[in-house]
Amino acid sequence: MSNQREQWGSKLGFILAASGSAVGIGNIWKYPHMAGQNGGAAFTMVYLVCILVVGLSIVIAEFVIGRKTQLSPVGAFETLAPKSSWKWLGFLGVASAFVILSFYGVVGGWILKYIFISLSGGFHSLANNPDAAEKLFGGFVSLTWSPVFFQIIFMVICIYVIVNGVKEGIERWSKIMMPLIIVLLIVLAIRGLTLPNGVEGLKFLFQPKFEDLTASSVVLALGHSFFTLSLGMGTMITYGSYLDRKQNLLSSALWVIALDTAIAMLAGIAIFTTVFALNADPAGGAGLIFFILPSVFPQLVGGAIWGTLFFILLFMAALTSAISILEVVTAYFIDQKGWSRKKATIQFGAVITIVGVFCSLSMGGGINLTEFFGISFFDFMDYLSSKYMLPIGGLLTALFILKKWGVNNFMDELKKGMDKSKLSKELITVLFGIAAAVVGFIIISEILEVVFGITLIQ
Ligand code: PHE
């Protein structure tokens, strides 16, 4: 099957698709409010260290495993470690895809709805009134039908892109959307910076406040570095499996990381400069995007346009990530079960949409699963994936290379496509060792805390 495997059309196309996967709601929604609440630049510094030490090693590991085997996660681990349990690491990735996309699709639906609200001037009455904006949001997400309707539209668009294939679907749309995302963010950041008092937002984001940085912020930064780089569930293995051996994987990984980080920073600048210029609450937390910004935009000249552009940008970022999640599932059924792309995508896209409907309904729209999990089903899925599934997937990937496949084999594949490589076996071993140790410690401390109430990290 592998000789007729689809391939990326160009190096640029691959980098844009992989960074499209990385750049998502995590960059534009999660990063700014996490940084805002955890010491601004102090959080950013920890986050950058996590990205460079842990993130970079795992991105490269996933690209290498995918390109070597030309298969998606389950087949990839089965090929490199036949007749072992490592294929379960691949299944963990497929399971994570179900979990993440079910709630991600719901947020994608909310974003779509907000594009329409903004376009129709619906933010107008919210000017300078975040409470009204919060009510609008709370009212909408707790409805039964409307959020589900928009979630389904989002998922149908996602399925449409994937059905069209790697080159004609994923690559084509990433090449259109990624440059648009960057241009729109730059325009919004300049708009924010040129507002009176906008620079205060920069100070808030980039002036370190070490007193706000706690050990749990460090855990948060680490978990987020997995989520934002789409690591630990085989997305980058799957994307790497459509590559040929001419590509330099180290430079590709550096590009993906640089774009992902730059876009998170730009989003932070665009959001906080605007929030400060209009005296809104920067510690708005998770509500920053859905309550604070809609009450801020109408106060700007041309507010409806800025608001609409912002939500369109967010929609594109969410879509390029969602397609990479669905591709992991689709590729599994193509590679391992011999299904057609169309059948795999439509059937499992539909299953994930149905699970997502439960996430949406758990926001107050009828199904109350709070009793089961102590939190809403939506939050449960988010928590389960970003706190456990992705870090565990990343940790096991590092251990797989160190303990099973071997650093030498890994390096042989990595070196293909690189002109001259100064990478030493020792350096790679140390990097994977550090990544595994840090992530392992964090996961163990999480589990001790949740299961036994023992706190290792304050
Ligand atoms: N990286 C995406 C974001 O930042 C989320 C994602 C996680 C995508 C895991 C694919 C796999 O929003």
Coordinates of C-alpha atoms and ligand atoms in Angstrom, one line a residue:
M1 CA 0.0 0.0 0.0
S2 CA 2.9 2.3 0.8
N3 CA 4.1 2.7 -2.8
Q4 CA 0.9 4.5 -3.7
R5 CA 0.9 6.6 -0.6
E6 CA -0.1 10.2 -1.0
Q7 CA 2.8 12.8 -0.6
W8 CA 3.0 16.5 0.1
G9 CA 3.5 18.6 -3.1
S10 CA 6.3 20.8 -1.7
K11 CA 8.4 21.5 1.4
L12 CA 6.5 24.7 1.9
G13 CA 3.2 22.9 1.7
F14 CA 4.3 20.4 4.4
I15 CA 5.6 23.2 6.7
L16 CA 2.4 25.2 6.4
A17 CA 0.3 22.1 7.0
A18 CA 2.3 21.1 10.1
S19 CA 2.3 24.6 11.5
G20 CA -1.4 24.9 10.6
S21 CA -1.9 21.9 12.9
A22 CA 0.1 23.5 15.6
V23 CA -1.4 26.9 15.3
G24 CA -4.9 26.7 16.6
I25 CA -7.2 27.7 19.4
G26 CA -4.3 26.9 21.7
N27 CA -2.3 29.8 20.4
I28 CA -5.0 32.4 20.1
W29 CA -7.2 31.5 23.0
K30 CA -5.3 29.5 25.6
Y31 CA -1.8 31.0 25.4
P32 CA -2.7 34.7 25.9
H33 CA -5.0 34.1 28.9
M34 CA -2.5 31.6 30.5
A35 CA 0.3 34.1 30.2
G36 CA -2.0 36.9 31.4
Q37 CA -2.8 34.9 34.6
N38 CA 0.6 33.3 35.3
G39 CA 3.1 36.1 35.4
G40 CA 3.2 37.4 31.8
A41 CA 6.8 37.2 30.5
A42 CA 7.8 34.8 33.3
F43 CA 5.3 32.3 32.0
T44 CA 6.4 33.0 28.5
M45 CA 10.0 32.2 29.4
V46 CA 9.1 28.8 31.0
Y47 CA 6.9 28.0 28.0
L48 CA 9.7 28.8 25.6
V49 CA 12.1 26.5 27.5
C50 CA 9.5 23.7 27.4
I51 CA 9.0 24.2 23.7
L52 CA 12.7 24.2 23.0
V53 CA 13.8 21.3 25.2
V54 CA 10.7 19.0 25.2
G55 CA 8.7 20.2 22.3
L56 CA 11.5 20.3 19.7
S57 CA 12.7 16.8 20.5
I58 CA 9.2 15.3 20.3
V59 CA 8.3 17.1 17.0
I60 CA 11.5 15.7 15.5
A61 CA 10.8 12.3 16.9
E62 CA 7.3 12.2 15.4
F63 CA 8.5 13.4 12.0
V64 CA 11.3 10.8 11.9
I65 CA 9.0 7.9 12.9
G66 CA 6.4 8.9 10.3
R67 CA 8.8 9.4 7.5
K68 CA 10.7 6.2 8.2
T69 CA 7.7 4.0 8.2
Q70 CA 5.5 6.0 5.8
L71 CA 2.6 5.0 8.1
S72 CA 0.3 6.6 10.6
P73 CA 0.9 5.9 14.3
V74 CA -0.5 2.3 14.8
G75 CA 1.2 0.9 11.7
A76 CA 4.3 3.0 12.4
F77 CA 4.9 1.5 15.9
E78 CA 4.0 -1.9 14.7
T79 CA 6.6 -1.7 11.9
L80 CA 9.4 -0.5 14.1
A81 CA 8.6 -2.8 17.0
P82 CA 6.8 -5.8 15.5
K83 CA 4.9 -8.1 17.8
S84 CA 5.2 -5.8 20.8
S85 CA 2.8 -3.7 22.8
W86 CA 4.1 -0.5 21.3
K87 CA 1.3 -0.4 18.8
W88 CA -0.9 0.6 21.7
L89 CA 0.9 3.9 21.7
G90 CA -0.5 4.3 18.2
F91 CA -4.0 3.5 19.5
L92 CA -3.6 6.0 22.3
G93 CA -3.0 8.6 19.5
V94 CA -6.2 7.5 17.7
A95 CA -8.1 7.6 20.9
S96 CA -6.7 11.1 21.7
A97 CA -7.9 12.3 18.3
F98 CA -11.5 11.3 19.2
V99 CA -11.3 13.0 22.6
I100 CA -9.7 16.2 21.4
L101 CA -11.8 16.7 18.2
S102 CA -15.0 16.1 20.0
F103 CA -14.6 19.3 22.1
Y104 CA -12.5 21.2 19.5
G105 CA -15.3 20.9 17.0
V106 CA -17.7 22.4 19.5
V107 CA -15.4 25.4 20.0
G108 CA -15.1 25.6 16.2
G109 CA -18.9 25.9 16.1
W110 CA -18.9 28.7 18.6
I111 CA -16.3 30.6 16.6
L112 CA -18.4 30.2 13.4
K113 CA -21.5 31.6 15.2
Y114 CA -19.4 34.6 16.5
I115 CA -18.4 35.4 12.9
F116 CA -22.1 35.7 12.1
I117 CA -22.9 37.7 15.2
S118 CA -20.1 40.1 14.5
L119 CA -21.0 40.5 10.8
S120 CA -24.6 41.3 11.6
G121 CA -23.5 44.0 14.1
G122 CA -24.5 41.9 17.1
F123 CA -21.5 43.1 19.2
H124 CA -22.8 46.6 19.0
S125 CA -25.0 46.5 22.1
L126 CA -22.2 44.9 24.1
A127 CA -19.9 47.9 23.9
N128 CA -18.0 48.3 27.1
N129 CA -20.3 45.8 28.8
P130 CA -18.5 42.5 29.3
D131 CA -21.3 41.3 31.6
A132 CA -23.7 41.5 28.7
A133 CA -21.2 39.8 26.5
E134 CA -20.8 37.0 29.0
K135 CA -24.6 36.6 29.2
L136 CA -24.8 36.4 25.4
F137 CA -22.1 33.7 25.4
G138 CA -23.5 31.8 28.3
G139 CA -26.9 31.9 26.8
F140 CA -25.7 30.7 23.4
V141 CA -23.5 27.7 24.6
S142 CA -26.2 26.4 26.9
L143 CA -28.8 26.2 24.1
T144 CA -29.6 22.8 22.8
W145 CA -29.8 23.2 19.0
S146 CA -27.9 26.2 17.9
P147 CA -24.4 25.3 19.1
V148 CA -24.9 21.8 17.8
F149 CA -25.9 23.1 14.4
F150 CA -22.7 25.3 14.2
Q151 CA -20.6 22.4 15.5
I152 CA -22.0 20.2 12.7
I153 CA -21.2 22.8 10.1
F154 CA -17.6 23.1 11.4
M155 CA -17.2 19.3 11.3
V156 CA -18.6 19.0 7.8
I157 CA -16.1 21.6 6.5
C158 CA -13.4 19.7 8.2
I159 CA -14.5 16.4 6.7
Y160 CA -14.7 18.1 3.3
V161 CA -11.1 19.2 3.4
I162 CA -9.8 15.7 4.5
V163 CA -11.9 13.8 1.9
N164 CA -10.0 15.8 -0.8
G165 CA -6.7 14.2 0.3
V166 CA -3.3 15.2 1.5
K167 CA -2.2 17.4 -1.4
E168 CA -5.5 18.6 -2.7
G169 CA -7.2 19.0 0.7
I170 CA -4.9 19.5 3.7
E171 CA -2.0 21.1 1.8
R172 CA -4.1 23.3 -0.5
W173 CA -6.2 24.8 2.3
S174 CA -3.2 25.2 4.7
K175 CA -1.4 27.2 1.9
I176 CA -4.4 29.5 1.7
M177 CA -5.2 29.8 5.3
M178 CA -1.8 30.0 7.1
P179 CA -0.6 33.2 5.2
L180 CA -4.0 34.8 5.8
I181 CA -3.8 34.0 9.5
I182 CA -0.4 35.6 9.7
V183 CA -1.4 38.7 7.8
L184 CA -4.6 39.2 9.8
L185 CA -2.8 38.8 13.1
I186 CA -0.1 41.3 12.1
V187 CA -2.9 43.8 11.0
L188 CA -4.7 43.3 14.3
A189 CA -1.5 43.6 16.3
I190 CA -0.6 46.9 14.6
R191 CA -4.1 48.1 15.2
G192 CA -3.8 47.3 18.9
L193 CA -0.3 48.8 19.2
T194 CA -1.3 52.1 17.6
L195 CA -4.3 52.6 20.0
P196 CA -3.6 55.0 22.8
N197 CA -2.4 53.1 25.8
G198 CA -2.0 50.0 23.7
V199 CA 1.6 49.6 24.8
E200 CA 0.5 48.9 28.3
G201 CA -0.7 45.6 26.9
L202 CA 2.8 44.8 25.8
K203 CA 4.1 45.5 29.3
F204 CA 1.5 43.2 30.8
L205 CA 2.5 40.4 28.5
F206 CA 6.2 40.8 28.4
Q207 CA 7.3 42.2 31.7
P208 CA 8.1 39.3 33.9
K209 CA 6.2 39.1 37.2
F210 CA 8.0 36.2 38.9
E211 CA 5.7 36.4 42.0
D212 CA 2.8 35.2 39.8
L213 CA 4.7 32.3 38.5
T214 CA 4.0 29.2 40.6
A215 CA 5.0 25.6 40.2
S216 CA 1.6 24.8 38.8
S217 CA 2.2 27.4 36.1
V218 CA 5.2 25.4 35.1
V219 CA 3.0 22.3 34.8
L220 CA 0.6 24.3 32.8
A221 CA 3.4 25.6 30.5
L222 CA 4.6 22.0 29.9
G223 CA 1.1 20.6 29.2
H224 CA 0.4 23.5 26.9
S225 CA 3.6 23.0 24.9
F226 CA 2.3 19.5 23.9
F227 CA -1.1 20.8 23.1
T228 CA 0.1 23.8 21.1
L229 CA 2.5 21.7 19.0
S230 CA 0.0 19.0 18.5
L231 CA 2.3 16.4 20.1
G232 CA 1.8 13.1 21.8
M233 CA -1.0 11.7 19.6
G234 CA 0.7 11.0 16.3
T235 CA -0.4 14.1 14.3
M236 CA 3.2 14.8 13.4
I237 CA 3.8 11.1 12.7
T238 CA 1.0 11.1 10.3
Y239 CA 2.0 14.3 8.6
G240 CA 5.6 13.1 8.5
S241 CA 4.5 9.9 6.8
Y242 CA 3.6 11.8 3.7
L243 CA 7.2 13.1 3.3
D244 CA 10.0 11.9 1.1
R245 CA 13.6 11.5 2.2
K246 CA 14.7 14.8 0.7
Q247 CA 13.3 16.9 3.4
N248 CA 15.5 18.2 6.3
L249 CA 13.5 17.3 9.3
L250 CA 15.4 19.4 11.8
S251 CA 14.9 22.6 9.9
S252 CA 11.2 21.7 9.2
A253 CA 10.7 21.2 13.0
L254 CA 12.4 24.5 13.7
W255 CA 10.1 26.3 11.3
V256 CA 7.0 24.7 12.8
I257 CA 8.1 25.7 16.3
A258 CA 9.1 29.2 15.2
L259 CA 5.8 29.8 13.4
D260 CA 3.7 28.4 16.3
T261 CA 5.5 30.5 18.9
A262 CA 5.5 33.7 16.8
I263 CA 1.8 33.4 16.2
A264 CA 1.1 32.8 19.9
M265 CA 3.1 36.0 20.7
L266 CA 1.3 38.0 18.0
A267 CA -2.1 36.9 19.3
G268 CA -1.1 38.0 22.8
I269 CA 0.0 41.4 21.4
A270 CA -3.1 41.9 19.3
I271 CA -5.4 40.9 22.2
F272 CA -3.7 42.7 25.2
T273 CA -3.0 45.9 23.4
T274 CA -6.6 46.2 22.5
V275 CA -7.8 45.2 26.0
F276 CA -5.6 47.7 27.7
A277 CA -6.4 50.5 25.3
L278 CA -10.0 50.2 26.2
N279 CA -9.5 49.6 29.9
A280 CA -11.0 46.1 29.9
D281 CA -10.1 43.4 32.3
P282 CA -6.9 41.6 31.2
A283 CA -7.4 38.8 33.7
G284 CA -10.6 37.8 31.9
G285 CA -9.1 34.3 31.7
A286 CA -10.8 31.8 29.4
G287 CA -13.5 34.4 28.8
L288 CA -11.1 36.8 27.2
I289 CA -12.1 35.9 23.7
F290 CA -15.8 35.3 24.0
F291 CA -16.7 38.0 26.6
I292 CA -14.0 40.6 26.8
L293 CA -13.2 41.1 23.1
P294 CA -16.8 41.3 21.9
S295 CA -17.3 44.1 24.4
V296 CA -14.1 45.8 23.3
F297 CA -14.4 45.7 19.5
P298 CA -17.5 47.8 19.2
Q299 CA -15.6 50.7 20.9
L300 CA -13.1 50.8 18.0
V301 CA -13.7 52.7 14.8
G302 CA -14.9 50.0 12.3
G303 CA -15.4 47.6 15.2
A304 CA -17.6 45.2 13.4
I305 CA -14.9 44.7 10.8
W306 CA -12.2 44.1 13.4
G307 CA -14.4 41.7 15.3
T308 CA -15.3 39.8 12.2
L309 CA -11.7 39.6 11.0
F310 CA -10.6 38.3 14.4
F311 CA -13.2 35.5 14.5
I312 CA -12.4 34.6 10.8
L313 CA -8.8 34.3 11.8
L314 CA -9.7 32.1 14.8
F315 CA -11.9 30.0 12.6
M316 CA -9.1 29.3 10.1
A317 CA -6.7 28.5 12.9
A318 CA -9.2 26.1 14.5
L319 CA -9.9 24.4 11.1
T320 CA -6.3 23.8 10.1
S321 CA -5.8 22.1 13.5
A322 CA -9.0 20.1 13.4
I323 CA -8.2 18.6 10.0
S324 CA -4.9 17.4 11.4
I325 CA -6.7 15.6 14.2
L326 CA -9.2 14.0 11.9
E327 CA -6.4 13.0 9.5
V328 CA -4.9 10.8 12.3
V329 CA -8.2 8.8 12.5
T330 CA -8.6 8.7 8.7
A331 CA -5.0 7.6 8.1
Y332 CA -5.4 4.7 10.6
F333 CA -8.4 3.3 8.7
I334 CA -6.7 3.8 5.3
D335 CA -3.3 2.3 6.4
Q336 CA -4.5 -0.5 8.7
K337 CA -7.9 -1.4 7.5
G338 CA -7.5 -0.6 3.8
W339 CA -10.6 1.7 3.8
S340 CA -11.0 4.4 1.2
R341 CA -10.2 7.9 2.3
K342 CA -13.8 9.0 1.7
K343 CA -15.4 6.2 3.7
A344 CA -13.0 6.5 6.6
T345 CA -13.3 10.3 6.9
I346 CA -17.1 10.5 6.6
Q347 CA -17.8 7.6 9.0
F348 CA -15.5 8.6 11.7
G349 CA -16.0 12.3 11.2
A350 CA -19.6 11.5 12.0
V351 CA -18.8 9.4 15.1
I352 CA -16.6 12.2 16.5
T353 CA -19.4 14.8 15.7
I354 CA -21.8 12.7 17.7
V355 CA -19.5 12.5 20.7
G356 CA -19.0 16.3 20.3
V357 CA -22.8 16.8 20.5
F358 CA -22.6 15.4 24.0
C359 CA -19.8 17.8 24.9
S360 CA -21.9 20.7 23.6
L361 CA -25.0 19.5 25.4
S362 CA -23.0 19.2 28.6
M363 CA -22.6 23.0 28.6
G364 CA -26.2 23.3 29.9
G365 CA -28.1 22.3 26.8
G366 CA -29.8 19.3 28.2
I367 CA -27.5 16.5 29.1
N368 CA -26.0 16.8 32.5
L369 CA -23.0 14.5 33.0
T370 CA -21.6 16.6 35.8
E371 CA -22.6 14.0 38.3
F372 CA -20.4 11.5 36.5
F373 CA -17.2 13.5 36.3
G374 CA -17.5 16.3 38.8
I375 CA -17.0 18.6 35.8
S376 CA -18.8 19.0 32.5
F377 CA -18.2 16.4 29.9
F378 CA -16.7 19.2 27.7
D379 CA -14.1 20.1 30.4
F380 CA -13.5 16.5 31.1
M381 CA -12.5 15.8 27.5
D382 CA -10.2 18.9 27.5
Y383 CA -8.7 17.9 30.9
L384 CA -8.2 14.2 30.0
S385 CA -6.4 15.0 26.7
S386 CA -4.2 18.0 27.6
K387 CA -3.3 16.9 31.1
Y388 CA -2.9 13.1 30.5
M389 CA -3.2 11.7 27.0
L390 CA -0.9 14.0 25.2
P391 CA 1.9 14.2 27.8
I392 CA 1.8 10.4 28.3
G393 CA 1.9 9.9 24.5
G394 CA 4.9 12.3 24.3
L395 CA 6.7 10.6 27.2
L396 CA 6.2 7.1 25.7
T397 CA 7.4 8.3 22.3
A398 CA 10.6 9.6 23.8
L399 CA 11.0 6.2 25.7
F400 CA 10.3 4.3 22.5
I401 CA 13.3 5.9 20.8
L402 CA 15.6 5.6 23.8
K403 CA 14.6 2.0 24.8
K404 CA 13.1 0.2 21.9
W405 CA 14.0 1.6 18.5
G406 CA 17.4 3.0 19.5
V407 CA 19.0 6.3 19.0
N408 CA 21.3 5.0 16.2
N409 CA 18.3 4.0 14.1
F410 CA 16.6 7.2 14.8
M411 CA 19.7 9.2 13.8
D412 CA 20.1 7.3 10.5
E413 CA 16.7 8.4 9.5
L414 CA 17.0 11.9 10.8
K415 CA 20.2 12.5 8.9
K416 CA 18.6 11.7 5.5
G417 CA 17.9 15.0 3.8
M418 CA 20.4 16.9 6.0
D419 CA 23.6 18.2 4.3
K420 CA 26.0 18.0 7.1
S421 CA 24.9 17.1 10.5
K422 CA 26.6 18.0 13.7
L423 CA 24.2 16.1 15.8
S424 CA 25.8 13.6 18.1
K425 CA 24.3 10.5 19.6
E426 CA 25.0 11.8 23.1
L427 CA 23.2 15.0 22.5
I428 CA 20.1 13.3 21.2
T429 CA 20.1 10.8 24.1
V430 CA 20.4 13.6 26.6
L431 CA 17.6 15.6 25.0
F432 CA 15.2 12.7 24.9
G433 CA 16.3 11.7 28.4
I434 CA 15.5 15.2 29.7
A435 CA 12.2 15.3 27.9
A436 CA 11.2 11.9 29.3
A437 CA 12.3 12.8 32.8
V438 CA 10.5 16.1 33.0
V439 CA 7.3 14.9 31.5
G440 CA 7.4 11.7 33.6
F441 CA 7.8 13.7 36.8
I442 CA 5.0 16.0 36.0
I443 CA 2.6 13.1 35.1
I444 CA 3.5 11.2 38.2
S445 CA 3.0 14.2 40.4
E446 CA -0.4 14.9 38.7
I447 CA -1.5 11.3 39.3
L448 CA -0.3 11.4 42.9
E449 CA -2.3 14.6 43.5
V450 CA -5.5 13.4 41.8
V451 CA -5.6 9.9 43.1
F452 CA -3.9 10.1 46.5
G453 CA -4.1 13.8 47.3
I454 CA -0.3 14.1 47.7
T455 CA 1.1 17.3 46.4
L456 CA 4.6 17.3 45.0
I457 CA 4.3 20.5 43.2
Q458 CA 2.7 23.5 44.9
Ligands
PHE1 N1 -2.2 22.4 18.3 C1 -3.6 22.7 18.3 C2 -3.8 24.1 19.0 O1 -2.9 24.7 19.4 C3 -4.4 21.7 19.0 C4 -4.1 20.3 18.6 C5 -3.8 19.3 19.6 C6 -4.1 19.9 17.3 C7 -3.4 18.0 19.2 C8 -3.7 18.6 16.9 C9 -3.4 17.6 17.9 O2 -5.0 24.5 19.0

